[in-house]
Amino acid sequence: MTSTEPLLDVRDLSVTFTRKGGPTVRAVDGVSFTVRPGETVSLVGESGSGKSVTSLAVMGLLPRRGVQVGGQVLFDGDDLLTLPRDRLRDIRGRDIAMVFQDPMSSLNPVVPIGVQVTEVLERHQDLHGEKARAAAADLLARVGIPDPTRRLKEYPHQLSGGMRQRALIAMALACQPRLLIADEPTTALDVTIQAQIIELLKELVQDTGAALVLITHDLGIVAGLCDTVHVMYSGRVVESAGRRELFARPRHPYTGGLLGSVPRLDAPRGAPLHPIPGSPTDVLRWDRGCAFAPRCQNRVDACTEGPPPLESYAGRSLRCLNPLTESEEVSA
Amino acid sequence: MSDDDVLLSVRGLEVHFPIRSGILIERQIGSVKAVDGVDLDIPRGATVGLVGESGCGKSTLGRAILRLVEPTAGTVTFDGTDLHNLAGEDLRRMRRQLQMVFQDPMASLNPRQNVQSVLSEPLRAHGIGGDHAARVRELLDVVGLPASAANRYPHEFSGGQRQRIGIARAIALEPQLIVADEPVSALDVSIQAQVVNLLEELQDRLGLTYLVIAHDLAVVRHIADVVAVMYLGGLVEQAPSDDLYATPLHPYTKALMSAVPIPDPEVEDTRQRILLQGDLPSPADPPAGCRFHTRCPFRQPTRCADERPALRTVPGHPEAHTVACHWAEEIEAGRIRPDAAAVVAPNPQHASDPAA
Ligand SMILES: Nc1ncnc2c1ncn2[C@@H]1O[C@H](COP(=O)(O)OP(=O)(O)OP(=O)(O)O)[C@@H](O)[C@H]1O
Ligand SMILES: Nc1ncnc2c1ncn2[C@@H]1O[C@H](COP(=O)(O)OP(=O)(O)O)[C@@H](O)[C@H]1O
Ligand code: SF4
Ligand code: SF4
Ligand SMILES: [Mg+2]
Ligand SMILES: [Mg+2]
C-alpha cells in the first residue's frame, strides 16, 4: 500500500512567534514526522497544541515577520524552508495542496466557483475553454455537488459550508497533488456532510496514491482514516503510533485521558466519562519539565525536573517518564 | 405518562420567520419555517436530548420554549400553565423556572462584568434578598470554581471555566428546567467531559430537568434519557435513548448515527455507512410530502413525495418510541433496502490488511 521512501520528512521543526513588547511563544517545538505516498498521517491534539502552525510552516504560509522557523521540511528531498520563493510556489501549486477548516478563507469571494476551478485546471492540466469547463463540472459532480453546471456560475457565498468545502477539495483534486494537507476539514460541518467529505478524502488517497496529512481534534475520524497518529501537546509530539496500537494501548497519560474523555456512540448509557483535570492552558514550559505535568495523574517528581525525552521503541514514540501500564489503560 | 410526570409539554409548535423584500415598502415574500409543527413532552427530572443538523431548527425550538422568540402557532405548557397566556409579573415569575445555557459562554457574558456581578444579577432582577455574596460563593462552589473567581472577569477564564460560570448563572434562581443549547460543542474534548459530568451531578443534586440541544450524538447518547431527532423543522423520531440507539427506525436517524465516527479502529473498519446526498433543503421552501424524501436512501415511489408522515408508534417497539416514516415496518424488516449507491461498505483496504 505504501512505499518506503517518505515523500514528506519533517525534521525537528520549531516555530517561534515574537511580538514587540510581548512574550515569545514557542508554538511548535521540535516536531518530526514522515509521510509516505498513499499514507494518511494525522496530527491530533486540543486547541493551541500547534497543529495548524505545523501545517502552515510545512506549506511556507507563515508570515515572515516576527516568526522564526527552525528545522527541515524535506519534500522529495528538497528543504522547503530554504528553497527559493519561486520554486516553493511551483511545488505548492503543483505537488502540495491544502484544505482549511474555513473554506471561505481560501476561495475568492468575488469570483464564480467555476472560474476558480477552471483556473486550476488550466494551470495544472493544460485544459482550456469548453474542455476546462466540462472538466470542472465533472470534478464538482465527483465531489458530490448536485447540479454542477449551475453551481459553476455561483459565487462562494451562494454555497453552503459543506458545498464550499467540497468545491475546495475539487480544486485540490484538480491539481492532482502528491501531498494534501487538510486542517480540520470537517470541523465546521455536520456529521452527515463530514461523512461525505471523509469518503472523498479516502478515495483521493486510494485512487491517486497521494499522501494525506490530516489535522483534527476528533479521535473518531482518526480511528477510521489514518495509518499513523501523532498526538501533540503544547507544541510537541508526546506519542506516535499506528492507529491500531495507539487506540488499543495508549501509553501517554494525555492520550489515555483524551480517549477516556470522549463519549462513544456505542457505549452503554451511563458509562462514566473520565475527564482530564484542568485545562490545556495549564501548561508547564517544556524546558522546566513535562508540559502536561500540571494535569497529569501519573506525575512523578522527575517530571518537573526537566523535559522528558521522546523515546522510540517497537514502532512507537513516547515522551513520558511514567507511562500508563496495561491495567491503567483500561481505566483510562 | 400522566400529566403530573410531564414538566413541559409542547403541542403543534410553529415558528415562522418572515422573509421581506423591498426597500421603501417592505413586503413579505415568504417565510422560513424554522419550527413547523412540533409535539414534545419533557418528563420531570429527565434529560431530553434534541439532535439534528445545523439549521434544522433546534435552537429556535429551544428559544420558543423559553419564549425568547414568539411562536407563530402552538402551545407550550409548563407545569400545567400555558406560557402563552402569561404576561407581566406572572411571566417574570415563571421565567425563574426556565433557564438557558448557551454554546458560546464568552458571547453570553458581559466582558465588563465581574463574576460576582454576573451571578448576583439574576438575584437582583428577581428581587431576591439576603446575602448575595454568600450565595455567589455557594454557586461557585457547586460548579467547581474557587471563591476567588468572584472578583475576576470573563476573559480571565478558560472556555471550560466560562461555561461553568454560565451554568452557575443558570442555576442561580433554582429553576426547574434548563435548556442547554450546545453546552459543550465549543469546548476542547478533555473539557467537554468535565462539563458533561457537572451537568449530570447538578441534575442529581438539584433535581433539574434538562433539554439538551446538541449536534453531537455521542454526547446526547451519554447524557439523555429520551432523544428527539429533528429534520427541517419537524421531529422525525423520538424514543428512550436506549431504544433509539439500539434500533433507530427512521432513515434519517440511521444515516445520522452511521455518520458519527467512533474512536475505535476495530469498530470503524467493520462498520457499514449510509451516506446522504447533498445538503439540508432550505426551510423557506421545504419539500412536499416527507421532508426527508429528497435525500432519503429508502425513498419509495408512492407516498414519500406527497404525504407528510406523522409521528406514530410501530408494532414491536415501546409506546414511547415514535417515528415519522411511512415505511418504517418494511425498512426494519429488511423488505425495503437502501439505494446501493448510498451504502459504503467497511473500509476494504484497512479491514483486509491486519498490519495497517
Ligand atoms: N431571526 C431569524 N430570522 C430569519 N431566519 C431565522 C432566524 N433565526 C433562525 N432562522 C432560520 O431558521 C432555521 C433554523 O435555525 P436554528 O438556529 O434554530 O438552527 P439550529 O438547528 O439551531 O442550527 P445550528 O446548529 O447551526 O445552531 C435556519 O434556517 C435559520 O437560518
Ligand atoms: N500569529 C501568532 N502569533 C502569536 N502566537 C500564535 C500565532 N498563531 C498561533 N499562535 C500560538 O501558537 C499556538 C499553537 O496554535 P495553533 O497551531 O493554531 O493551534 P491548533 O492546534 O489549535 O491549531 C497557540 O498557543 C497560539 O496561541
Ligand atoms: S512525563 Fe510525567 S507528567 Fe508528563 S505525562 Fe509522563 S508521567 Fe505525566
Ligand atoms: S417516508 Fe419515505 S422518504 Fe420519508 S423517511 Fe420514510 S422512506 Fe424516507
Ligand atoms: Mg487549528
Ligand atoms: Mg443552534
Coordinates of N, CA, C and O in Angstrom, one line a residue, chain A residues 1 38 45-48 144 146 160 162-163 166 189-196 198-199 202 205-206 217-221 223-227 243-245 247-248 254 257-281 295, chain B residues 52-55 58 158 161 188-194 196-197 200 215-225 241-242 245 252 255-269 271 273-280 295 344 347-351 353-356:
Chain A
M1 N 0.8 -1.2 0.0 CA 0.0 0.0 0.0 C 0.9 1.3 0.0 O 0.6 2.2 -0.7
G38 N 0.6 7.6 -0.4 CA -0.5 6.7 -0.1 C -0.8 6.5 1.4 O -1.7 5.8 1.8
G45 N -4.7 16.7 18.7 CA -4.4 17.4 20.0 C -5.5 18.5 20.1 O -6.2 18.8 19.2
E46 N -5.5 19.1 21.3 CA -6.5 20.1 21.6 C -6.1 21.5 21.1 O -5.0 21.6 20.5
S47 N -7.0 22.5 21.2 CA -6.7 23.8 20.6 C -5.4 24.3 21.2 O -5.1 24.2 22.4
G48 N -4.6 25.0 20.4 CA -3.4 25.6 20.9 C -2.2 24.6 20.9 O -1.1 25.0 21.3
G144 N -19.6 15.4 -5.3 CA -21.0 15.3 -4.8 C -21.7 16.6 -4.7 O -22.6 16.8 -3.9
P146 N -24.5 18.7 -6.3 CA -25.6 18.5 -7.2 C -25.7 19.7 -8.2 O -25.3 20.8 -7.9
S160 N -23.5 26.4 0.4 CA -23.4 26.1 1.9 C -22.0 25.8 2.3 O -21.1 25.5 1.4
G162 N -20.7 23.1 3.5 CA -20.3 21.8 3.0 C -20.0 21.8 1.6 O -19.0 21.2 1.1
M163 N -20.8 22.5 0.8 CA -20.5 22.6 -0.6 C -19.3 23.4 -0.9 O -18.5 23.0 -1.8
R166 N -16.5 21.1 -0.4 CA -16.3 20.2 -1.5 C -15.7 20.9 -2.7 O -14.9 20.3 -3.4
L189 N -18.6 21.3 9.9 CA -19.7 20.7 9.1 C -20.5 19.7 9.9 O -20.0 19.2 11.0
D190 N -21.7 19.5 9.5 CA -22.5 18.4 10.2 C -22.0 17.1 9.9 O -21.3 16.8 8.9
V191 N -22.3 16.1 10.8 CA -21.7 14.8 10.6 C -22.1 14.1 9.3 O -21.3 13.4 8.8
T192 N -23.3 14.4 8.8 CA -23.7 13.7 7.5 C -22.8 14.2 6.4 O -22.4 13.5 5.5
I193 N -22.5 15.5 6.4 CA -21.6 16.1 5.4 C -20.2 15.7 5.7 O -19.4 15.4 4.7
Q194 N -19.8 15.7 6.9 CA -18.5 15.2 7.3 C -18.2 13.8 6.7 O -17.2 13.6 6.2
A195 N -19.2 12.9 6.8 CA -19.0 11.6 6.3 C -18.8 11.6 4.8 O -18.0 10.8 4.3
Q196 N -19.5 12.5 4.1 CA -19.2 12.6 2.6 C -17.8 13.0 2.4 O -17.1 12.5 1.5
I198 N -15.1 12.8 4.3 CA -14.1 11.8 4.7 C -14.0 10.7 3.6 O -12.9 10.3 3.2
E199 N -15.2 10.3 3.1 CA -15.2 9.3 2.0 C -14.4 9.9 0.8 O -13.6 9.1 0.2
K202 N -10.7 9.6 1.5 CA -10.3 8.2 1.4 C -10.1 7.9 -0.1 O -9.1 7.2 -0.4
V205 N -6.9 9.3 -1.6 CA -5.7 8.6 -1.3 C -5.6 7.2 -2.0 O -4.6 6.8 -2.5
Q206 N -6.8 6.5 -2.0 CA -6.8 5.2 -2.7 C -6.6 5.3 -4.2 O -5.9 4.5 -4.8
H217 N -9.1 17.3 15.8 CA -9.2 17.1 17.3 C -10.1 15.9 17.5 O -10.3 15.5 18.7
D218 N -10.6 15.3 16.4 CA -11.7 14.3 16.6 C -11.1 12.9 16.5 O -10.7 12.4 15.4
L219 N -11.0 12.2 17.6 CA -10.4 10.9 17.6 C -11.1 9.9 16.8 O -10.6 8.9 16.3
G220 N -12.4 10.1 16.6 CA -13.3 9.2 15.8 C -12.8 9.2 14.4 O -12.7 8.1 13.7
I221 N -12.5 10.4 13.9 CA -12.1 10.5 12.5 C -10.7 9.8 12.3 O -10.5 9.1 11.4
A223 N -9.6 7.4 14.0 CA -9.7 5.9 14.2 C -10.1 5.3 12.8 O -9.7 4.1 12.5
G224 N -10.8 6.0 12.0 CA -11.3 5.4 10.8 C -10.5 5.7 9.6 O -10.6 5.0 8.5
L225 N -9.6 6.7 9.6 CA -9.0 7.1 8.4 C -7.5 7.0 8.3 O -6.9 6.9 7.3
C226 N -6.8 7.1 9.5 CA -5.4 7.3 9.5 C -4.5 6.0 9.6 O -5.0 5.0 10.2
D227 N -3.3 6.1 9.1 CA -2.4 4.9 9.3 C -1.6 5.2 10.6 O -1.4 4.4 11.4
R243 N -2.4 3.6 14.1 CA -3.7 3.9 14.8 C -4.2 2.7 15.6 O -4.7 2.9 16.7
R244 N -4.0 1.5 15.2 CA -4.5 0.3 16.0 C -3.8 0.2 17.3 O -4.4 0.1 18.4
E245 N -2.4 0.4 17.3 CA -1.7 0.3 18.5 C -2.1 1.4 19.5 O -2.3 1.2 20.7
F247 N -4.8 3.2 19.7 CA -6.2 3.2 20.3 C -6.3 2.0 21.3 O -7.0 2.0 22.3
A248 N -5.6 0.9 20.9 CA -5.7 -0.3 21.8 C -4.9 -0.2 23.0 O -5.3 -0.6 24.1
Y254 N -1.7 11.6 28.5 CA -2.6 12.6 27.8 C -3.5 11.8 26.7 O -4.7 12.1 26.6
G257 N -6.0 10.0 28.5 CA -7.0 11.0 29.0 C -8.0 11.4 28.0 O -9.2 11.5 28.2
L258 N -7.5 11.6 26.7 CA -8.4 12.0 25.6 C -9.3 10.9 25.4 O -10.5 11.1 25.2
L259 N -8.8 9.7 25.3 CA -9.7 8.5 25.0 C -10.8 8.3 26.1 O -11.9 7.9 25.8
G260 N -10.4 8.6 27.3 CA -11.3 8.5 28.4 C -12.3 9.6 28.5 O -13.4 9.5 29.2
S261 N -12.1 10.7 27.8 CA -13.0 11.9 27.8 C -14.1 11.8 26.8 O -15.1 12.5 27.0
V262 N -13.8 11.1 25.7 CA -14.8 11.2 24.6 C -16.0 10.2 24.8 O -15.7 9.0 25.0
P263 N -17.2 10.7 24.8 CA -18.3 9.8 24.9 C -18.4 9.0 23.5 O -18.0 9.5 22.5
R264 N -18.7 7.7 23.6 CA -18.8 6.9 22.4 C -20.3 6.6 22.1 O -21.0 6.3 23.0
L265 N -20.6 6.7 20.9 CA -22.0 6.4 20.4 C -22.4 4.9 20.8 O -23.5 4.6 21.1
D266 N -21.4 4.0 20.8 CA -21.7 2.6 21.0 C -21.5 2.2 22.5 O -21.6 1.0 22.8
A267 N -21.2 3.2 23.4 CA -21.0 2.8 24.8 C -22.4 2.7 25.4 O -23.3 3.4 25.0
P268 N -22.5 1.8 26.4 CA -23.8 1.8 27.1 C -24.1 3.1 27.8 O -23.2 3.8 28.2
R269 N -25.4 3.4 27.9 CA -25.8 4.7 28.5 C -25.3 4.7 30.0 O -25.3 3.7 30.7
G270 N -24.8 5.9 30.4 CA -24.3 6.0 31.8 C -22.9 5.5 32.0 O -22.3 5.6 33.1
A271 N -22.2 5.0 30.9 CA -20.8 4.7 31.0 C -20.1 6.0 31.4 O -20.3 7.0 30.8
P272 N -19.3 5.9 32.5 CA -18.7 7.1 33.0 C -17.7 7.7 32.1 O -17.0 7.0 31.4
L273 N -17.6 9.1 32.1 CA -16.5 9.7 31.4 C -15.4 10.1 32.4 O -15.7 10.3 33.5
H274 N -14.2 10.0 31.9 CA -13.1 10.3 32.8 C -12.3 11.5 32.2 O -11.4 11.4 31.5
P275 N -12.8 12.8 32.6 CA -12.1 13.9 32.1 C -10.7 14.1 32.6 O -10.4 13.5 33.6
I276 N -9.9 14.8 31.8 CA -8.6 15.2 32.3 C -8.8 16.5 33.1 O -9.5 17.4 32.7
P277 N -8.3 16.5 34.3 CA -8.5 17.7 35.1 C -7.8 18.9 34.5 O -6.9 18.8 33.7
G278 N -8.2 20.1 35.0 CA -7.5 21.3 34.5 C -7.9 21.6 33.1 O -8.8 21.0 32.5
S279 N -7.1 22.5 32.4 CA -7.4 22.9 31.1 C -6.1 23.0 30.3 O -5.0 23.0 30.8
P280 N -6.2 22.9 28.9 CA -5.0 22.9 28.1 C -4.1 24.2 28.3 O -3.0 24.2 27.8
T281 N -4.7 25.1 29.0 CA -3.9 26.4 29.2 C -3.0 26.2 30.5 O -2.1 27.0 30.7
R295 N -1.6 18.6 34.8 CA -2.8 17.9 34.7 C -2.7 16.4 34.9 O -3.7 15.7 34.7
Chain B
G52 N -29.9 17.0 15.6 CA -30.2 17.3 14.2 C -29.2 18.2 13.6 O -28.3 18.7 14.3
E53 N -29.2 18.3 12.2 CA -28.2 19.0 11.6 C -28.3 20.5 11.8 O -29.4 21.0 12.1
S54 N -27.3 21.3 11.6 CA -27.3 22.7 11.7 C -28.3 23.3 10.8 O -28.5 22.9 9.7
G55 N -29.1 24.2 11.4 CA -30.2 24.9 10.6 C -31.5 24.1 10.6 O -32.4 24.6 10.0
K58 N -33.3 23.5 15.9 CA -33.1 23.1 17.3 C -33.1 24.3 18.2 O -33.9 24.4 19.2
S158 N -10.7 30.2 31.3 CA -10.7 29.4 30.1 C -12.1 29.1 29.6 O -13.1 29.3 30.4
Q161 N -14.1 27.0 32.1 CA -14.4 27.7 33.3 C -15.6 28.7 33.0 O -16.4 28.9 33.8
D188 N -12.9 22.1 24.3 CA -11.9 21.0 23.9 C -12.4 19.7 24.5 O -13.1 19.7 25.6
V189 N -12.0 18.6 23.9 CA -12.5 17.3 24.3 C -12.4 17.0 25.8 O -13.3 16.6 26.4
S190 N -11.2 17.3 26.3 CA -11.0 17.0 27.7 C -11.9 17.8 28.6 O -12.2 17.4 29.7
I191 N -12.3 19.0 28.2 CA -13.1 19.9 29.0 C -14.6 19.5 28.8 O -15.4 19.7 29.7
Q192 N -14.9 19.1 27.6 CA -16.3 18.6 27.4 C -16.8 17.6 28.5 O -17.9 17.8 29.0
A193 N -15.9 16.7 28.7 CA -16.3 15.6 29.7 C -16.5 16.2 31.1 O -17.4 15.8 31.8
Q194 N -15.7 17.2 31.4 CA -15.8 17.9 32.7 C -17.2 18.5 32.8 O -17.9 18.4 33.9
V196 N -19.9 17.9 31.0 CA -21.0 16.9 30.9 C -21.2 16.3 32.3 O -22.3 16.2 32.8
N197 N -20.1 15.9 33.0 CA -20.2 15.4 34.3 C -20.8 16.4 35.3 O -21.6 16.0 36.2
E200 N -24.5 16.5 34.9 CA -25.2 15.3 35.5 C -25.2 15.4 37.0 O -26.2 15.0 37.6
H215 N -25.5 18.8 18.5 CA -25.4 18.1 17.2 C -24.6 16.8 17.4 O -24.5 16.0 16.5
D216 N -23.9 16.7 18.5 CA -23.0 15.5 18.7 C -23.9 14.4 19.3 O -24.2 14.4 20.5
L217 N -24.1 13.4 18.5 CA -25.0 12.3 19.0 C -24.4 11.5 20.1 O -25.1 10.9 20.9
A218 N -23.1 11.4 20.2 CA -22.4 10.7 21.2 C -22.6 11.3 22.6 O -22.8 10.7 23.6
V219 N -22.5 12.7 22.6 CA -22.8 13.4 23.8 C -24.2 13.2 24.3 O -24.5 12.9 25.5
V220 N -25.1 13.3 23.3 CA -26.5 13.1 23.7 C -26.8 11.6 24.2 O -27.5 11.4 25.1
R221 N -26.2 10.7 23.5 CA -26.3 9.3 23.9 C -25.9 9.2 25.4 O -26.5 8.4 26.2
H222 N -24.8 9.9 25.7 CA -24.3 9.8 27.1 C -25.2 10.4 28.1 O -25.4 9.9 29.2
I223 N -25.8 11.5 27.8 CA -26.5 12.3 28.8 C -28.0 12.2 28.8 O -28.6 12.4 29.9
A224 N -28.6 11.8 27.7 CA -30.1 11.9 27.6 C -30.8 10.6 28.0 O -30.4 9.5 27.7
D225 N -32.1 10.8 28.6 CA -32.9 9.6 28.8 C -33.8 9.4 27.6 O -34.2 8.3 27.2
S241 N -33.6 6.8 25.0 CA -32.2 6.8 24.4 C -31.8 5.3 24.1 O -31.3 5.1 22.9
D242 N -32.0 4.4 24.9 CA -31.5 3.0 24.6 C -32.2 2.4 23.4 O -31.5 1.8 22.6
Y245 N -30.9 4.2 20.1 CA -29.6 3.9 19.7 C -29.5 2.4 19.3 O -28.7 2.0 18.4
Y252 N -33.4 8.8 8.4 CA -32.5 9.9 8.8 C -31.7 9.6 10.0 O -30.5 9.8 10.1
A255 N -29.0 7.2 9.1 CA -27.9 7.8 8.4 C -27.0 8.7 9.4 O -25.8 8.6 9.4
L256 N -27.7 9.4 10.3 CA -27.1 10.3 11.2 C -26.1 9.4 12.1 O -25.0 9.8 12.3
M257 N -26.7 8.3 12.6 CA -25.9 7.5 13.5 C -24.7 6.8 12.8 O -23.6 6.7 13.4
S258 N -25.0 6.4 11.6 CA -23.9 5.7 10.9 C -22.8 6.7 10.5 O -21.6 6.3 10.2
A259 N -23.1 8.0 10.5 CA -22.1 9.0 10.2 C -21.2 9.4 11.3 O -20.1 10.0 11.1
V260 N -21.6 9.1 12.6 CA -20.8 9.5 13.7 C -19.6 8.6 13.9 O -19.7 7.4 14.0
P261 N -18.4 9.2 13.8 CA -17.2 8.4 13.9 C -17.0 7.9 15.3 O -17.4 8.6 16.3
I262 N -16.6 6.7 15.5 CA -16.4 6.1 16.8 C -14.9 5.9 17.0 O -14.2 5.4 16.2
P263 N -14.3 6.4 18.1 CA -12.9 6.4 18.4 C -12.4 5.0 18.6 O -11.8 4.7 19.7
D264 N -12.5 4.1 17.7 CA -12.1 2.7 17.9 C -11.9 2.1 16.5 O -12.8 1.9 15.8
P265 N -10.6 1.9 16.1 CA -10.3 1.4 14.7 C -11.1 0.1 14.4 O -11.5 -0.1 13.3
E266 N -11.2 -0.8 15.4 CA -11.8 -2.1 15.1 C -13.3 -1.8 14.7 O -13.8 -2.5 13.7
V267 N -13.9 -0.9 15.4 CA -15.3 -0.6 15.1 C -15.4 0.1 13.7 O -16.2 -0.3 12.8
E268 N -14.5 1.1 13.5 CA -14.6 1.9 12.3 C -14.4 1.0 11.1 O -15.0 1.2 10.0
D269 N -13.5 0.0 11.2 CA -13.1 -0.8 10.0 C -14.2 -1.8 9.6 O -14.2 -2.3 8.5
R271 N -17.7 -1.1 10.2 CA -19.0 -0.5 10.1 C -19.4 -0.3 8.7 O -18.7 0.0 7.8
R273 N -21.7 2.2 6.4 CA -22.2 3.6 6.5 C -23.3 3.9 5.5 O -23.3 3.4 4.4
I274 N -24.3 4.7 5.9 CA -25.3 5.2 4.9 C -24.9 6.6 4.7 O -25.0 7.4 5.6
L275 N -24.5 6.9 3.4 CA -24.2 8.3 3.1 C -25.4 9.0 2.5 O -26.0 8.5 1.6
L276 N -25.6 10.2 3.0 CA -26.7 11.0 2.4 C -26.1 11.9 1.3 O -25.0 12.3 1.3
Q277 N -27.0 12.2 0.3 CA -26.6 13.0 -0.7 C -26.9 14.5 -0.4 O -27.9 14.7 0.3
G278 N -26.1 15.4 -0.8 CA -26.5 16.8 -0.7 C -26.6 17.4 0.7 O -26.2 16.8 1.7
D279 N -27.3 18.5 0.7 CA -27.4 19.3 2.0 C -28.9 19.3 2.4 O -29.7 19.0 1.7
L280 N -29.1 19.9 3.6 CA -30.4 20.2 4.1 C -31.1 21.1 3.2 O -30.5 22.2 2.9
R295 N -33.5 13.4 0.2 CA -32.2 12.8 0.5 C -32.3 11.4 1.0 O -31.3 10.8 1.3
V344 N -21.9 2.6 2.1 CA -20.5 2.5 2.0 C -20.1 1.3 2.8 O -20.3 1.2 4.0
N347 N -14.3 -0.3 5.3 CA -13.1 0.1 4.7 C -12.3 -1.2 4.2 O -11.7 -1.9 5.0
P348 N -12.4 -1.4 2.9 CA -11.8 -2.7 2.4 C -10.3 -2.7 2.6 O -9.7 -3.8 3.0
Q349 N -9.6 -1.6 2.4 CA -8.2 -1.6 2.5 C -7.7 -1.9 3.9 O -6.9 -2.8 4.1
H350 N -8.3 -1.2 4.9 CA -7.8 -1.4 6.2 C -8.3 -2.8 6.8 O -7.6 -3.5 7.5
A351 N -9.5 -3.2 6.4 CA -10.1 -4.4 7.0 C -9.3 -5.6 6.6 O -9.1 -6.5 7.3
D353 N -6.2 -5.7 5.8 CA -4.8 -5.6 6.0 C -4.5 -5.5 7.5 O -4.5 -4.4 8.1
P354 N -4.3 -6.6 8.1 CA -4.1 -6.6 9.6 C -2.9 -5.8 10.0 O -2.9 -5.4 11.2
A355 N -2.0 -5.6 9.1 CA -0.8 -4.9 9.6 C -1.0 -3.4 9.6 O -0.2 -2.6 10.2
A356 N -2.1 -2.9 8.9 CA -2.3 -1.5 8.8 C -2.5 -0.8 10.2 O -3.1 -1.4 11.1

